[in-house]
Short mmCIF file of C-alpha atoms in Angstrom, two decimals:
data_model
loop_
_atom_site.label_atom_id
_atom_site.label_comp_id
_atom_site.label_asym_id
_atom_site.label_seq_id
_atom_site.Cartn_x
_atom_site.Cartn_y
_atom_site.Cartn_z
CA MET A 1 -9.23 -1.73 19.01
CA THR A 2 -11.96 -2.44 21.61
CA ASP A 3 -11.85 -5.03 24.23
CA GLY A 4 -12.23 -8.52 22.72
CA GLU A 5 -11.21 -7.53 19.26
CA ARG A 6 -8.35 -9.27 17.81
CA PRO A 7 -5.97 -7.83 15.32
CA ASP A 8 -6.23 -8.64 11.59
CA PRO A 9 -4.37 -11.91 11.17
CA ARG A 10 -2.81 -10.74 7.83
CA ALA A 11 -1.56 -7.62 9.65
CA SER A 12 -0.24 -9.94 12.31
CA ALA A 13 1.60 -11.81 9.79
CA ALA A 14 2.98 -8.86 8.26
CA VAL A 15 4.39 -7.47 11.58
CA ALA A 16 6.01 -10.61 12.22
CA ALA A 17 7.50 -11.16 8.71
CA LEU A 18 8.84 -7.40 8.77
CA GLY A 19 10.02 -7.85 12.23
CA GLY A 20 11.87 -11.06 11.49
CA HIS A 21 13.89 -9.32 8.70
CA GLY A 22 14.41 -6.19 11.01
CA TRP A 23 12.59 -4.06 8.53
CA THR A 24 10.28 -1.14 8.96
CA LEU A 25 7.08 -0.23 6.97
CA ALA A 26 5.51 3.03 5.53
CA THR A 27 2.32 3.43 3.57
CA ALA A 28 1.17 5.97 1.03
CA GLU A 29 -2.60 5.46 0.68
CA SER A 30 -5.08 6.92 -1.61
CA LEU A 31 -8.40 4.96 -1.78
CA THR A 32 -7.72 3.31 1.74
CA ALA A 33 -7.09 6.69 3.31
CA GLY A 34 -4.97 5.29 6.01
CA LEU A 35 -6.92 1.94 6.61
CA LEU A 36 -3.84 -0.20 5.88
CA ALA A 37 -1.61 1.64 8.51
CA ALA A 38 -4.42 1.60 10.96
CA THR A 39 -4.72 -2.11 10.26
CA VAL A 40 -1.16 -2.69 11.00
CA ALA A 41 -1.23 -0.44 14.11
CA GLY A 42 -4.02 -2.76 15.54
CA VAL A 43 -1.30 -5.37 16.09
CA PRO A 44 0.30 -5.48 19.38
CA GLY A 45 4.09 -4.53 19.02
CA ALA A 46 3.41 -2.82 15.51
CA SER A 47 5.35 0.06 16.73
CA VAL A 48 8.57 -1.91 16.21
CA VAL A 49 7.92 -2.12 12.38
CA LEU A 50 5.37 0.66 11.46
CA ARG A 51 7.04 3.98 10.75
CA GLY A 52 4.02 5.82 9.51
CA GLY A 53 1.78 6.47 6.57
CA LEU A 54 0.80 9.20 4.26
CA VAL A 55 -2.91 9.73 3.29
CA VAL A 56 -2.72 11.18 -0.22
CA TYR A 57 -6.42 10.94 -1.34
CA ALA A 58 -6.09 14.05 -3.60
CA THR A 59 -4.00 13.73 -6.70
CA ASP A 60 -1.91 16.87 -5.93
CA LEU A 61 -0.91 15.30 -2.52
CA LYS A 62 0.43 12.37 -4.38
CA HIS A 63 3.04 14.54 -5.68
CA GLU A 64 3.40 17.02 -2.75
CA LEU A 65 3.57 14.57 0.16
CA ALA A 66 4.69 11.22 -1.46
CA GLY A 67 6.80 12.56 -4.09
CA VAL A 68 5.24 10.90 -7.05
CA PRO A 69 6.71 12.68 -10.13
CA GLU A 70 4.17 15.00 -11.91
CA GLU A 71 5.24 13.35 -15.04
CA ILE A 72 3.88 9.87 -13.78
CA LEU A 73 0.68 11.42 -12.72
CA GLN A 74 0.14 13.28 -16.12
CA ARG A 75 1.20 10.45 -18.20
CA HIS A 76 -0.23 7.45 -16.44
CA GLY A 77 -2.90 8.98 -14.06
CA ALA A 78 -3.50 8.72 -10.43
CA VAL A 79 -4.86 5.22 -10.85
CA SER A 80 -2.01 3.30 -12.30
CA ALA A 81 0.70 0.68 -11.68
CA GLU A 82 3.38 3.44 -12.14
CA THR A 83 1.85 5.62 -9.40
CA ALA A 84 1.47 2.81 -7.08
CA ARG A 85 5.08 2.02 -7.30
CA ALA A 86 6.03 5.64 -6.84
CA LEU A 87 3.75 5.85 -3.93
CA ALA A 88 5.48 2.81 -2.35
CA VAL A 89 8.99 4.43 -2.97
CA GLY A 90 7.89 7.85 -1.64
CA ALA A 91 6.32 6.36 1.48
CA ALA A 92 9.57 4.65 2.27
CA ARG A 93 11.71 7.61 1.66
CA ARG A 94 9.48 10.28 3.43
CA CYS A 95 8.87 8.00 6.40
CA GLY A 96 12.58 6.64 6.57
CA ALA A 97 11.33 3.12 6.19
CA ASP A 98 12.75 -0.06 4.74
CA VAL A 99 9.44 -1.18 3.08
CA GLY A 100 6.91 1.02 1.44
CA VAL A 101 3.47 0.13 0.19
CA GLY A 102 1.36 2.28 -1.96
CA LEU A 103 -2.32 1.73 -2.60
CA THR A 104 -4.34 3.82 -5.32
CA GLY A 105 -7.58 2.85 -7.01
CA VAL A 106 -11.18 3.37 -7.48
CA ALA A 107 -13.69 2.54 -4.50
CA GLY A 108 -16.60 4.16 -6.33
CA PRO A 109 -19.34 5.16 -6.86
CA ASP A 110 -18.16 6.37 -10.10
CA ARG A 111 -15.35 5.66 -12.53
CA GLN A 112 -12.11 7.61 -12.20
CA GLU A 113 -9.82 8.46 -15.10
CA GLY A 114 -11.69 5.75 -17.15
CA GLN A 115 -10.86 3.16 -14.70
CA PRO A 116 -13.98 0.98 -13.39
CA VAL A 117 -14.99 0.82 -9.77
CA GLY A 118 -12.78 -1.83 -8.12
CA THR A 119 -9.67 -1.25 -9.95
CA VAL A 120 -6.71 -1.10 -7.42
CA HIS A 121 -3.09 -1.05 -7.74
CA VAL A 122 -0.80 -2.08 -5.01
CA GLY A 123 2.80 -1.03 -5.10
CA ILE A 124 5.69 -2.44 -3.03
CA CYS A 125 9.27 -1.46 -2.55
CA ALA A 126 11.74 -3.26 -0.25
CA PRO A 127 15.44 -3.79 0.21
CA GLY A 128 17.12 -5.71 -2.58
CA VAL A 129 14.18 -5.65 -4.98
CA ASP A 130 12.89 -3.11 -7.56
CA ALA A 131 9.60 -1.38 -6.76
CA TRP A 132 6.77 -3.63 -8.34
CA SER A 133 3.01 -3.57 -8.45
CA VAL A 134 -0.18 -5.62 -8.84
CA ARG A 135 -3.39 -4.68 -10.40
CA LEU A 136 -6.53 -5.87 -8.74
CA SER A 137 -10.18 -6.02 -9.87
CA LEU A 138 -12.24 -5.95 -6.74
CA SER A 139 -16.00 -6.06 -6.26
CA GLY A 140 -18.60 -4.87 -3.67
CA GLY A 141 -19.30 -1.36 -2.28
CA ARG A 142 -16.76 1.26 -1.17
CA ASP A 143 -16.04 -0.33 2.20
CA ALA A 144 -15.55 -3.86 0.94
CA ILE A 145 -13.16 -2.58 -1.96
CA ARG A 146 -11.15 -0.66 0.60
CA ARG A 147 -11.05 -3.52 3.12
CA ALA A 148 -10.20 -6.13 0.23
CA ALA A 149 -7.43 -3.68 -1.07
CA CYS A 150 -5.73 -3.59 2.42
CA ALA A 151 -6.09 -7.39 2.82
CA ALA A 152 -4.54 -8.09 -0.61
CA ALA A 153 -1.71 -5.56 0.19
CA LEU A 154 -1.01 -7.37 3.35
CA ASP A 155 -0.90 -10.63 1.56
CA LEU A 156 1.42 -9.41 -1.08
CA LEU A 157 3.70 -7.90 1.54
CA VAL A 158 3.98 -11.30 3.53
CA GLY A 159 4.34 -13.14 0.31
CA MET A 160 7.07 -10.86 -0.97
CA ILE A 161 9.01 -11.20 2.37
CA ASP A 162 8.48 -14.99 2.49
CA ASP A 163 9.80 -15.19 -1.03
CA ASP A 164 12.92 -13.01 0.00
CA GLY A 165 13.52 -15.27 2.95
CA ASN A 166 13.41 -18.43 0.90
CA GLU A 167 15.78 -17.06 -1.72
CA SER A 168 18.31 -15.81 0.71
CA GLY A 169 18.07 -18.99 2.74
CA THR A 170 17.02 -17.32 5.97
#
């Protein structure tokens, strides 16, 4: 971050929400290649919540580094809801975090595994909830898709934490 730049407001909200629960965060990123973790790291005080991240751009690294079962990759593919959820769980386990976010998708310029450009899956795992995922259909060029995927992941993360807080009465 250079002088005069402000942290991403979504990332600031995520850091505040995670910190409010005393939770830590880890990411496993494919199409975003670490952009989500870097965005969170741009928030002053992020070190309280951000444990780390895995860049798993290559399919074999999704298994080797993030622990995505080979069966999931073979059966559902690298760009799938199942893989996004497994990436989230793997990130949390490998980095010793409470919350994991997994991002996988197609930023272009070509389709991947039959999936059109702009297909993104965001997986999230957190204490007290089963890992879940959301499929997104984003538009624009590679950079726009990658940035929109990060923004959506942060929004989903904050929404999940806010929902948890409302349900538990905190």
